[in-house]
Amino acid sequence: MQAVKCKYSPLRKVNKSFPRIFDFSGFLDTPSVFILPQFHSLPSSSSNDSHTPPPPMYVIRFHPFSSHLPVLPLIRSHPLTFSTRLQTRCSVFLRSIFSELFSSHKAASPSSRMSIVSIVAREILDSRGNPTVEVDLHTGKGVFRAAVPSGASTGIYEALELRDGDKTRYKGKGVTKAVSHINDTLGPALIQSGINVLEQEKLDNTMIEMDGTENKSLELIKTAIEKAGFTDKVVIGMDVAASEFFIEGKYDLDFKSPPNAARNISGEELASIYQGFINNYPVVSIEDPFDQDDWPAWSQFTASVGIQVVGDDLTVTNPRRIQRAVEDKACNCLLLKVNQIGSVTEAIKACKLAQENGWGVMVSHRSGETEDTFIADLVVGLCTGQIKTGAPCRSERLAKYNQLMRIEEELGDQARFAGHNFRNPSAL
């Protein structure tokens, strides 16, 4: 049996209730174990009286959980005298308890102690007084707690959050369904999987597979459009920037995770994903769906879909790249960036080349923008019908939209909105 060092505080006063602390250091892999016995009506140390006080309760605190063990057998067997013998017997007694109590824990491997033992979810309130979910996750190493915040845009996010919808309770924002789903379905599945809690990617993938909600971002946008009542006015355009995750001839859709060649997909597989987007969502334009040098994938995709396929990294507003894209039928729209080609004159020539070949043209800002409004004038002057200048927030983006409104005011009745004809506004 493993020897256990036992340290205790000196006796303070007799006939007083006091705690005696035993530090069982070095036991198992825990930093320390504290035993806190509480005595009542203690006799003097010189007394031969065999009077036994009420049995003490030793509060045993150790990692990873706490227990309360009465030591009644010890008190009944031995008169309560504060002697070295009693302290020794106490140490031996508790040591035997610990040996039995920890035998299974000590035998467990480090990896098994990092598996999930239990998951308990509950409903709590966030800082706005709205219900949200809190979860206690128990492992062999301890208990960990996390609570989920929520955004202020509840009208949009409510579709993806599992809210109860019961208007009589928190105006429908209760999360008892989500709590039940975690406690009854998700939690047991994660426990059964035996996944180490340090394997974040495995945990996330398991939950994503169980979720069953694919393409959450597109679902979110689609729901927002429907709730706003603009299904006939708002459509979706995507900027994929596929060159950013093109690796050795394939596409890594999870490029922010550690490299894993097994999960990379071909251009054909990526095109199939895009086709699913087009079939299920109001997607009418996709920019840079493939790598800038993956010409076959571009051509095959453009030939197979009836939507706008925009070349940015593919063409870089360069007439020679545009001409090759025209010949290969690689795309059908030019993303026009003046500073990509270097001058206004060259940008206008690139625009005309694209339009002469039946392409659409989208005038674009850059990510590092200024409050200059020139591209707003350019998009109207070239009659492209499309401008890409970001969300209507922050002054460098809003400046372009404000200039468009000024131009509309100046044109008066001559102003035309391309609308559904954005790919060919000159036909208006």
Coordinates of C-alpha atoms in Angstrom, one line a residue:
M1 CA 0.0 0.0 0.0
Q2 CA 1.3 3.4 -0.9
A3 CA 2.6 5.5 2.0
V4 CA 0.7 8.7 2.7
K5 CA 2.3 11.7 4.4
C6 CA 0.0 13.1 7.0
K7 CA 0.4 16.6 8.4
Y8 CA -1.9 18.1 11.0
S9 CA -2.3 21.3 12.9
P10 CA -1.3 21.4 16.6
L11 CA -4.1 21.1 19.1
R12 CA -5.3 24.6 20.0
K13 CA -7.6 24.3 23.0
V14 CA -9.5 21.5 24.5
N15 CA -13.2 21.6 25.1
K16 CA -13.6 23.8 22.0
S17 CA -14.7 22.9 18.5
F18 CA -11.9 23.2 16.1
P19 CA -10.8 21.9 12.7
R20 CA -7.8 19.6 12.3
I21 CA -6.3 19.7 8.8
F22 CA -4.6 16.6 7.4
D23 CA -2.7 17.2 4.1
F24 CA -2.3 14.0 2.2
S25 CA 0.2 15.3 -0.4
G26 CA 1.5 13.1 -3.2
F27 CA -1.6 10.9 -3.3
L28 CA -2.4 10.0 -6.9
D29 CA -1.9 12.8 -9.3
T30 CA -3.7 15.4 -7.2
P31 CA -2.0 18.5 -5.8
S32 CA -3.3 18.0 -2.3
V33 CA -6.1 16.4 -0.2
F34 CA -7.6 18.2 2.8
I35 CA -9.3 16.4 5.6
L36 CA -11.3 18.7 7.9
P37 CA -12.7 16.9 11.0
Q38 CA -15.0 18.9 13.3
F39 CA -15.2 17.8 17.0
H40 CA -17.7 18.8 19.6
S41 CA -17.3 18.9 23.4
L42 CA -13.9 17.5 23.3
P43 CA -12.4 16.0 26.6
S44 CA -9.1 17.0 28.0
S45 CA -6.0 15.1 26.9
S46 CA -5.4 13.8 30.4
S47 CA -8.9 12.4 30.9
N48 CA -9.3 8.7 31.1
D49 CA -13.0 9.0 30.5
S50 CA -14.1 6.8 27.7
H51 CA -16.8 9.3 26.8
T52 CA -17.2 9.5 23.0
P53 CA -18.5 12.7 21.5
P54 CA -20.8 12.8 18.5
P55 CA -19.0 11.2 15.6
P56 CA -17.1 13.8 13.5
M57 CA -17.6 14.4 9.9
Y58 CA -14.5 14.5 7.8
V59 CA -15.0 16.7 4.8
I60 CA -12.7 15.2 2.3
R61 CA -11.8 17.5 -0.6
F62 CA -9.8 16.3 -3.5
H63 CA -9.5 16.6 -7.2
P64 CA -11.6 15.9 -9.2
F65 CA -14.6 15.7 -7.0
S66 CA -15.7 16.1 -3.3
S67 CA -17.1 13.6 -0.9
H68 CA -18.2 13.6 2.8
L69 CA -17.2 10.5 4.7
P70 CA -18.2 9.9 8.3
V71 CA -15.6 8.0 10.3
L72 CA -18.0 6.4 12.8
P73 CA -16.3 3.0 12.9
L74 CA -13.0 4.6 14.0
I75 CA -14.7 6.6 16.9
R76 CA -16.6 3.6 18.2
S77 CA -13.5 1.4 18.2
H78 CA -11.2 3.9 19.9
P79 CA -11.7 6.3 22.8
L80 CA -11.3 9.8 21.7
T81 CA -7.9 10.9 23.1
F82 CA -5.6 13.3 21.3
S83 CA -2.6 11.1 21.1
T84 CA -0.1 10.0 18.5
R85 CA -1.8 6.6 18.5
L86 CA -5.2 8.1 17.5
Q87 CA -3.5 10.3 14.9
T88 CA -1.8 7.3 13.4
R89 CA -4.9 5.2 13.5
C90 CA -6.8 8.0 11.8
S91 CA -4.2 8.2 9.1
V92 CA -4.2 4.4 8.5
F93 CA -8.0 4.4 8.4
L94 CA -8.3 7.3 5.9
R95 CA -5.5 5.8 3.9
S96 CA -7.5 2.6 3.4
I97 CA -10.5 4.6 2.4
F98 CA -8.6 6.5 -0.1
S99 CA -7.0 3.4 -1.6
E100 CA -10.4 1.9 -2.2
L101 CA -11.9 5.1 -3.4
F102 CA -9.2 6.0 -5.8
S103 CA -8.3 2.6 -7.2
S104 CA -10.4 2.9 -10.3
H105 CA -9.4 6.6 -10.8
K106 CA -5.7 5.8 -10.5
A107 CA -5.9 3.0 -13.0
A108 CA -7.5 5.2 -15.6
S109 CA -5.3 6.4 -18.5
P110 CA -4.8 10.2 -18.9
S111 CA -6.8 10.1 -22.2
S112 CA -9.8 8.4 -20.6
R113 CA -9.8 11.0 -17.9
M114 CA -10.2 13.6 -20.6
S115 CA -13.3 12.0 -22.1
I116 CA -16.7 13.4 -21.4
V117 CA -18.4 11.8 -18.3
S118 CA -21.6 13.8 -18.4
I119 CA -23.1 16.9 -19.9
V120 CA -25.8 19.0 -18.1
A121 CA -27.5 21.9 -19.9
R122 CA -29.8 24.4 -18.3
E123 CA -31.6 27.6 -19.2
I124 CA -30.2 30.9 -17.7
L125 CA -30.6 34.6 -18.5
D126 CA -28.2 36.7 -20.5
S127 CA -27.3 40.4 -19.8
R128 CA -30.5 41.5 -21.6
G129 CA -32.7 39.2 -19.5
N130 CA -33.3 36.8 -22.4
P131 CA -33.0 33.1 -22.0
T132 CA -29.8 31.4 -23.2
V133 CA -28.1 28.0 -22.7
E134 CA -25.5 27.1 -20.0
V135 CA -23.7 23.8 -20.1
D136 CA -21.7 22.0 -17.4
L137 CA -19.3 19.5 -19.0
H138 CA -17.9 16.8 -16.6
T139 CA -14.7 15.0 -17.3
G140 CA -12.3 12.9 -15.2
K141 CA -10.3 16.0 -14.7
G142 CA -13.1 18.3 -13.4
V143 CA -16.1 20.3 -14.3
F144 CA -16.1 23.0 -16.9
R145 CA -18.9 25.5 -17.6
A146 CA -19.8 27.7 -20.6
A147 CA -22.7 29.9 -21.4
V148 CA -23.8 31.1 -24.9
P149 CA -24.2 34.8 -25.6
S150 CA -26.6 36.1 -28.3
G151 CA -26.6 39.0 -30.7
A152 CA -29.1 41.9 -30.7
S153 CA -30.3 41.0 -34.2
T154 CA -32.8 38.5 -32.8
G155 CA -35.1 38.8 -35.8
I156 CA -32.3 37.2 -38.0
Y157 CA -30.6 34.9 -35.6
E158 CA -33.8 33.4 -34.1
A159 CA -34.2 31.2 -37.2
L160 CA -30.9 29.4 -36.4
E161 CA -31.1 29.4 -32.7
L162 CA -33.4 26.7 -31.3
R163 CA -36.0 28.9 -29.5
D164 CA -39.2 27.6 -28.0
G165 CA -41.5 29.9 -29.8
D166 CA -44.0 29.9 -26.9
K167 CA -45.1 33.6 -26.8
T168 CA -46.5 33.1 -23.3
R169 CA -42.9 32.5 -22.0
Y170 CA -40.2 35.1 -22.5
K171 CA -42.0 36.2 -25.7
G172 CA -41.1 33.0 -27.4
K173 CA -37.4 33.2 -26.7
G174 CA -37.2 30.4 -24.2
V175 CA -34.5 27.7 -24.8
T176 CA -36.0 24.7 -23.1
K177 CA -36.1 22.8 -26.4
A178 CA -32.4 23.4 -26.9
V179 CA -31.7 22.3 -23.3
S180 CA -33.7 19.2 -23.9
H181 CA -31.9 18.5 -27.1
I182 CA -28.5 18.8 -25.4
N183 CA -29.4 16.7 -22.4
D184 CA -31.3 14.0 -24.3
T185 CA -29.6 13.7 -27.7
L186 CA -26.4 15.6 -28.2
G187 CA -24.9 15.0 -24.7
P188 CA -25.4 11.2 -24.7
A189 CA -24.0 11.0 -28.2
L190 CA -20.8 12.8 -27.3
I191 CA -20.4 10.7 -24.2
Q192 CA -20.9 7.5 -26.2
S193 CA -18.3 8.7 -28.8
G194 CA -15.5 8.7 -26.1
I195 CA -13.9 11.7 -27.9
N196 CA -11.1 13.4 -25.9
V197 CA -12.2 16.9 -25.0
L198 CA -8.9 18.3 -26.4
E199 CA -9.8 17.0 -29.9
Q200 CA -11.8 20.2 -30.7
E201 CA -12.2 19.4 -34.4
K202 CA -13.6 15.9 -33.8
L203 CA -16.1 17.3 -31.3
D204 CA -17.2 20.1 -33.6
N205 CA -17.6 17.7 -36.6
T206 CA -19.6 15.3 -34.5
M207 CA -22.0 18.1 -33.5
I208 CA -22.2 19.5 -37.1
E209 CA -23.1 16.0 -38.4
M210 CA -25.9 15.7 -35.8
D211 CA -27.1 19.2 -36.4
G212 CA -28.4 18.3 -39.9
T213 CA -28.6 22.0 -40.9
E214 CA -26.4 22.4 -44.0
N215 CA -25.3 25.7 -45.5
K216 CA -26.2 27.7 -42.4
S217 CA -24.9 31.0 -43.8
L218 CA -27.1 30.8 -46.9
E219 CA -30.1 29.6 -44.9
L220 CA -29.6 32.7 -42.6
I221 CA -29.5 35.1 -45.6
K222 CA -32.5 33.4 -47.3
T223 CA -34.5 33.6 -44.1
A224 CA -33.6 37.3 -43.6
I225 CA -34.7 38.1 -47.2
E226 CA -38.0 36.3 -46.7
K227 CA -38.7 38.0 -43.3
A228 CA -37.9 41.4 -44.8
G229 CA -40.4 40.8 -47.6
F230 CA -37.9 41.4 -50.4
T231 CA -37.8 38.0 -52.1
D232 CA -38.6 39.7 -55.4
K233 CA -35.9 42.4 -55.0
V234 CA -32.9 40.8 -53.2
V235 CA -30.7 38.0 -54.6
I236 CA -27.4 36.5 -53.5
G237 CA -23.9 37.0 -55.0
M238 CA -20.9 35.1 -53.7
D239 CA -17.2 36.0 -53.7
V240 CA -15.5 32.7 -53.1
A241 CA -11.8 33.7 -53.7
A242 CA -11.0 30.1 -54.3
S243 CA -7.3 30.8 -55.1
E244 CA -6.9 31.3 -51.4
F245 CA -7.5 27.7 -50.6
F246 CA -6.2 26.0 -53.7
I247 CA -3.5 23.5 -52.7
E248 CA -1.6 21.2 -55.1
G249 CA -4.4 20.9 -57.6
K250 CA -7.2 20.6 -55.1
Y251 CA -9.4 22.7 -52.9
D252 CA -9.2 22.7 -49.1
L253 CA -12.5 24.0 -47.8
D254 CA -11.3 23.7 -44.2
F255 CA -8.1 25.6 -44.9
K256 CA -8.0 27.2 -41.4
S257 CA -7.6 23.8 -39.8
P258 CA -4.3 21.8 -39.7
P259 CA -3.5 20.5 -43.3
N260 CA -5.1 17.2 -44.2
A261 CA -4.8 16.2 -47.8
A262 CA -7.6 13.6 -47.4
R263 CA -10.2 16.2 -47.1
N264 CA -9.2 18.2 -50.2
I265 CA -11.6 18.1 -53.1
S266 CA -11.4 18.4 -56.9
G267 CA -12.7 21.2 -59.1
E268 CA -15.5 18.9 -60.2
E269 CA -16.6 18.3 -56.6
L270 CA -16.4 22.0 -55.8
A271 CA -18.6 22.8 -58.9
S272 CA -21.1 20.3 -57.6
I273 CA -21.3 22.2 -54.3
Y274 CA -21.9 25.4 -56.2
Q275 CA -24.6 23.8 -58.2
G276 CA -26.4 22.8 -55.0
F277 CA -26.2 26.5 -53.9
I278 CA -27.8 27.6 -57.1
N279 CA -30.5 25.0 -57.0
N280 CA -31.6 25.7 -53.4
Y281 CA -30.9 29.4 -52.9
P282 CA -31.4 32.6 -54.9
V283 CA -27.7 32.7 -55.9
V284 CA -27.3 34.6 -59.2
S285 CA -23.6 35.5 -59.2
I286 CA -20.4 33.7 -58.1
E287 CA -17.0 35.4 -58.1
D288 CA -13.7 33.5 -58.4
P289 CA -15.3 30.0 -57.9
F290 CA -11.9 28.4 -58.8
D291 CA -8.2 29.1 -58.7
Q292 CA -6.9 31.8 -61.0
D293 CA -5.0 29.2 -63.1
D294 CA -7.6 26.4 -63.0
W295 CA -8.9 27.3 -66.5
P296 CA -10.6 23.9 -67.3
A297 CA -12.7 24.1 -64.1
W298 CA -13.8 27.7 -65.0
S299 CA -14.8 26.8 -68.5
Q300 CA -16.7 23.6 -67.5
F301 CA -18.6 25.5 -64.7
T302 CA -19.5 28.5 -66.8
A303 CA -20.9 26.2 -69.6
S304 CA -23.0 24.2 -67.1
V305 CA -24.7 27.0 -65.1
G306 CA -27.0 29.8 -66.2
I307 CA -25.8 32.4 -63.7
Q308 CA -23.2 35.1 -63.7
V309 CA -19.6 33.9 -63.2
V310 CA -17.3 36.7 -62.3
G311 CA -13.6 36.8 -63.0
D312 CA -11.5 38.8 -60.5
D313 CA -8.3 36.9 -59.7
L314 CA -8.7 35.2 -63.1
T315 CA -8.7 38.4 -65.2
V316 CA -7.2 41.1 -62.8
T317 CA -8.6 43.8 -65.2
N318 CA -5.9 42.8 -67.7
P319 CA -6.8 42.8 -71.4
R320 CA -4.6 39.8 -72.2
R321 CA -6.2 37.7 -69.4
I322 CA -9.6 38.9 -70.4
Q323 CA -9.0 37.8 -74.0
R324 CA -8.0 34.4 -73.0
A325 CA -11.0 34.1 -70.7
V326 CA -13.2 35.1 -73.7
E327 CA -11.6 32.5 -75.9
D328 CA -11.9 29.7 -73.2
K329 CA -15.4 30.9 -72.2
A330 CA -14.1 30.8 -68.7
C331 CA -16.4 33.4 -67.3
N332 CA -19.1 35.9 -68.4
C333 CA -18.4 38.9 -66.2
L334 CA -15.5 41.1 -65.4
L335 CA -14.7 42.5 -62.0
L336 CA -13.3 46.0 -62.9
K337 CA -10.8 47.4 -60.5
V338 CA -9.1 50.6 -61.8
N339 CA -5.9 50.2 -59.7
Q340 CA -5.4 46.6 -60.9
I341 CA -4.6 47.8 -64.4
G342 CA -3.1 51.2 -63.3
S343 CA -5.0 53.9 -65.2
V344 CA -8.5 55.0 -66.0
T345 CA -7.9 54.7 -69.8
E346 CA -6.8 51.1 -69.5
A347 CA -9.7 50.3 -67.2
I348 CA -12.2 51.7 -69.7
K349 CA -10.6 49.6 -72.5
A350 CA -10.9 46.5 -70.4
C351 CA -14.6 47.3 -69.7
K352 CA -15.3 47.8 -73.4
L353 CA -13.5 44.5 -74.3
A354 CA -15.7 42.6 -71.8
Q355 CA -18.9 44.3 -73.0
E356 CA -18.1 43.7 -76.7
N357 CA -18.0 40.0 -75.9
G358 CA -21.3 39.9 -74.2
W359 CA -20.0 40.0 -70.6
G360 CA -21.3 41.8 -67.7
V361 CA -19.1 44.3 -65.8
M362 CA -19.0 44.9 -62.1
V363 CA -17.1 47.9 -60.9
S364 CA -15.4 47.2 -57.6
H365 CA -13.9 48.9 -54.6
R366 CA -10.8 47.5 -52.7
S367 CA -10.7 46.2 -49.2
G368 CA -8.4 49.1 -48.1
E369 CA -10.7 51.9 -49.3
T370 CA -10.8 55.7 -49.0
E371 CA -13.7 58.2 -49.1
D372 CA -13.0 58.9 -52.8
T373 CA -16.3 58.5 -54.8
F374 CA -14.9 58.1 -58.3
I375 CA -16.0 54.5 -58.9
A376 CA -19.7 55.6 -58.3
D377 CA -19.3 58.0 -61.3
L378 CA -17.4 55.3 -63.3
V379 CA -20.2 52.7 -62.9
V380 CA -22.8 55.1 -64.2
G381 CA -20.6 56.5 -67.0
L382 CA -19.7 53.0 -68.3
C383 CA -23.3 51.8 -67.9
T384 CA -22.2 48.6 -66.1
G385 CA -25.3 48.3 -63.9
Q386 CA -23.3 46.7 -61.1
I387 CA -21.2 48.1 -58.3
K388 CA -19.4 46.2 -55.5
T389 CA -18.6 48.5 -52.6
G390 CA -19.5 46.7 -49.4
A391 CA -22.2 47.0 -46.8
P392 CA -23.8 50.4 -46.3
C393 CA -21.8 51.2 -43.2
R394 CA -18.5 53.1 -42.5
S395 CA -17.8 56.3 -44.4
E396 CA -15.5 54.9 -47.1
R397 CA -18.3 52.6 -48.3
L398 CA -21.3 54.9 -47.7
A399 CA -19.5 57.7 -49.7
K400 CA -20.0 55.7 -52.9
Y401 CA -23.7 55.1 -52.2
N402 CA -24.3 58.7 -51.3
Q403 CA -22.7 59.7 -54.6
L404 CA -24.9 57.4 -56.5
M405 CA -27.9 59.1 -55.0
R406 CA -26.6 62.5 -55.9
I407 CA -26.1 61.3 -59.5
E408 CA -29.7 59.9 -59.6
E409 CA -30.9 63.4 -58.4
E410 CA -28.9 65.1 -61.2
L411 CA -30.2 62.7 -63.9
G412 CA -33.8 63.1 -62.8
D413 CA -36.2 61.3 -65.2
Q414 CA -33.3 60.0 -67.3
A415 CA -32.0 57.8 -64.4
R416 CA -32.5 54.1 -65.0
F417 CA -32.2 51.3 -62.5
A418 CA -30.9 48.0 -64.0
G419 CA -32.7 45.7 -61.5
H420 CA -33.1 42.2 -62.9
N421 CA -31.2 43.4 -66.1
F422 CA -28.0 44.0 -64.1
R423 CA -26.0 41.8 -66.5
N424 CA -27.1 43.8 -69.6
P425 CA -28.2 47.2 -68.5
S426 CA -27.6 48.8 -71.9
A427 CA -30.7 47.0 -73.2
L428 CA -32.9 49.3 -71.0

